[in-house]
Structures are given as structure tokens and as C-alpha cells.
């Protein structure tokens, strides 16, 4: 799989903000944290697959939280952890 070239001219205006991304272990989900990190966004990856999620988080300088988005208690715990860490 090839990665499209980054265009440094395009900015989303989100630098310094926190972005919680679910399902970011592969494919399009993994492309999102890569793009946000390029814009200096604080990336938090919530993923069920610990190996893939933590690998992408490390790649972009973000953090990883194990989360099953089918479990409402897991979602609440994840959001609370992100709020505690980043406000």
C-alpha cells in the first residue's frame, strides 16, 4: 500500500486540539491519525486490537487506549481517561 504525498499547504486548523479516533489500527482508520498528527493534533487512538492500535499510536507520537466501541461502559471509561489526560 502506498501513502499519498502530504501537501504541507493544506491545514485543518486543529493544531493543539485533541482528537480521539476509534478503529485506527488499519486502513482508512490508520490514515486519519497520521494526517492529524502531521497538523500537530494530539492524537488518542481507541482500538480493540492492542497490537495495531498501539503501533499506530507510537508511529504518530500519540497515545493508545484499549476500547470496544460496542461496549458503552468501555466508551465511557475511554472518554473519561482522555478528559483526565487532556482536559
Short mmCIF file of C-alpha atoms in Angstrom, two decimals:
data_model
loop_
_atom_site.label_atom_id
_atom_site.label_comp_id
_atom_site.label_asym_id
_atom_site.label_seq_id
_atom_site.Cartn_x
_atom_site.Cartn_y
_atom_site.Cartn_z
CA UNK A 1 0.00 0.00 0.00
CA UNK A 2 1.35 3.40 -0.91
CA UNK A 3 0.73 6.56 1.06
CA UNK A 4 -0.36 9.62 -0.89
CA UNK A 5 2.07 12.54 -0.70
CA UNK A 6 1.39 15.05 2.05
CA UNK A 7 0.54 18.56 0.98
CA UNK A 8 2.02 20.93 3.58
CA UNK A 9 -0.14 23.72 2.19
CA UNK A 10 -3.33 22.08 3.48
CA UNK A 11 -4.06 22.65 7.18
CA UNK A 12 -7.20 21.85 9.13
CA UNK A 13 -6.65 24.46 11.86
CA UNK A 14 -6.71 21.83 14.61
CA UNK A 15 -3.15 22.17 15.97
CA UNK A 16 -3.08 21.60 19.72
CA UNK A 17 -6.54 20.07 19.85
CA UNK A 18 -7.22 16.51 20.99
CA UNK A 19 -8.59 14.00 18.52
CA UNK A 20 -9.94 10.67 19.76
CA UNK A 21 -10.02 8.22 16.87
CA UNK A 22 -11.69 4.82 17.06
CA UNK A 23 -10.81 1.93 14.79
CA UNK A 24 -7.44 3.42 13.88
CA UNK A 25 -5.50 0.18 13.73
CA UNK A 26 -5.51 -0.21 9.95
CA UNK A 27 -6.74 1.13 6.63
CA UNK A 28 -8.57 4.45 6.48
CA UNK A 29 -8.77 4.45 10.27
CA UNK A 30 -4.96 4.45 10.49
CA UNK A 31 -4.65 7.15 7.83
CA UNK A 32 -6.65 9.59 9.97
CA UNK A 33 -4.23 9.80 12.93
CA UNK A 34 -1.30 10.07 10.52
CA UNK A 35 -2.88 13.08 8.84
CA UNK A 36 -3.94 14.73 12.10
CA UNK A 37 -0.50 14.22 13.63
CA UNK A 38 1.01 16.00 10.61
CA UNK A 39 -1.04 19.04 11.70
CA UNK A 40 0.21 18.87 15.32
CA UNK A 41 -3.04 17.44 16.68
CA UNK A 42 -2.86 15.48 19.95
CA UNK A 43 -3.89 12.01 18.79
CA UNK A 44 -5.53 9.40 21.03
CA UNK A 45 -6.32 6.06 19.42
CA UNK A 46 -9.10 3.91 20.86
CA UNK A 47 -8.90 0.45 19.33
CA UNK A 48 -9.87 -3.12 20.12
CA UNK A 49 -6.71 -4.57 18.54
CA UNK A 50 -3.98 -3.69 21.05
CA UNK A 51 -1.07 -4.53 18.76
CA UNK A 52 -2.24 -2.49 15.79
CA UNK A 53 -3.62 0.40 17.83
CA UNK A 54 -0.50 0.86 19.93
CA UNK A 55 1.71 0.55 16.82
CA UNK A 56 -0.11 3.37 15.02
CA UNK A 57 -0.16 5.49 18.21
CA UNK A 58 3.60 5.08 18.59
CA UNK A 59 4.12 5.89 14.91
CA UNK A 60 2.32 9.25 15.22
CA UNK A 61 3.52 10.15 18.72
CA UNK A 62 0.05 9.69 20.14
CA UNK A 63 -1.41 7.58 22.88
CA UNK A 64 -3.39 4.37 22.83
CA UNK A 65 -6.39 3.19 24.85
CA UNK A 66 -7.95 -0.26 24.52
CA UNK A 67 -11.64 0.27 23.77
CA UNK A 68 -14.51 -1.84 22.50
CA UNK A 69 -16.90 0.69 20.94
CA UNK A 70 -19.70 -1.90 21.15
CA UNK A 71 -19.49 -1.62 24.96
CA UNK A 72 -20.96 1.61 26.35
CA UNK A 73 -19.06 1.22 29.63
CA UNK A 74 -15.80 0.92 27.69
CA UNK A 75 -16.66 4.09 25.77
CA UNK A 76 -17.41 5.99 28.98
CA UNK A 77 -14.12 4.83 30.54
CA UNK A 78 -12.19 5.83 27.42
CA UNK A 79 -13.74 9.30 27.22
CA UNK A 80 -13.13 9.85 30.95
CA UNK A 81 -9.47 8.81 30.55
CA UNK A 82 -9.00 11.21 27.62
CA UNK A 83 -10.65 14.04 29.56
CA UNK A 84 -8.45 13.34 32.59
CA UNK A 85 -5.31 13.32 30.46
CA UNK A 86 -6.10 16.25 28.18
CA UNK A 87 -8.95 18.27 29.68
#
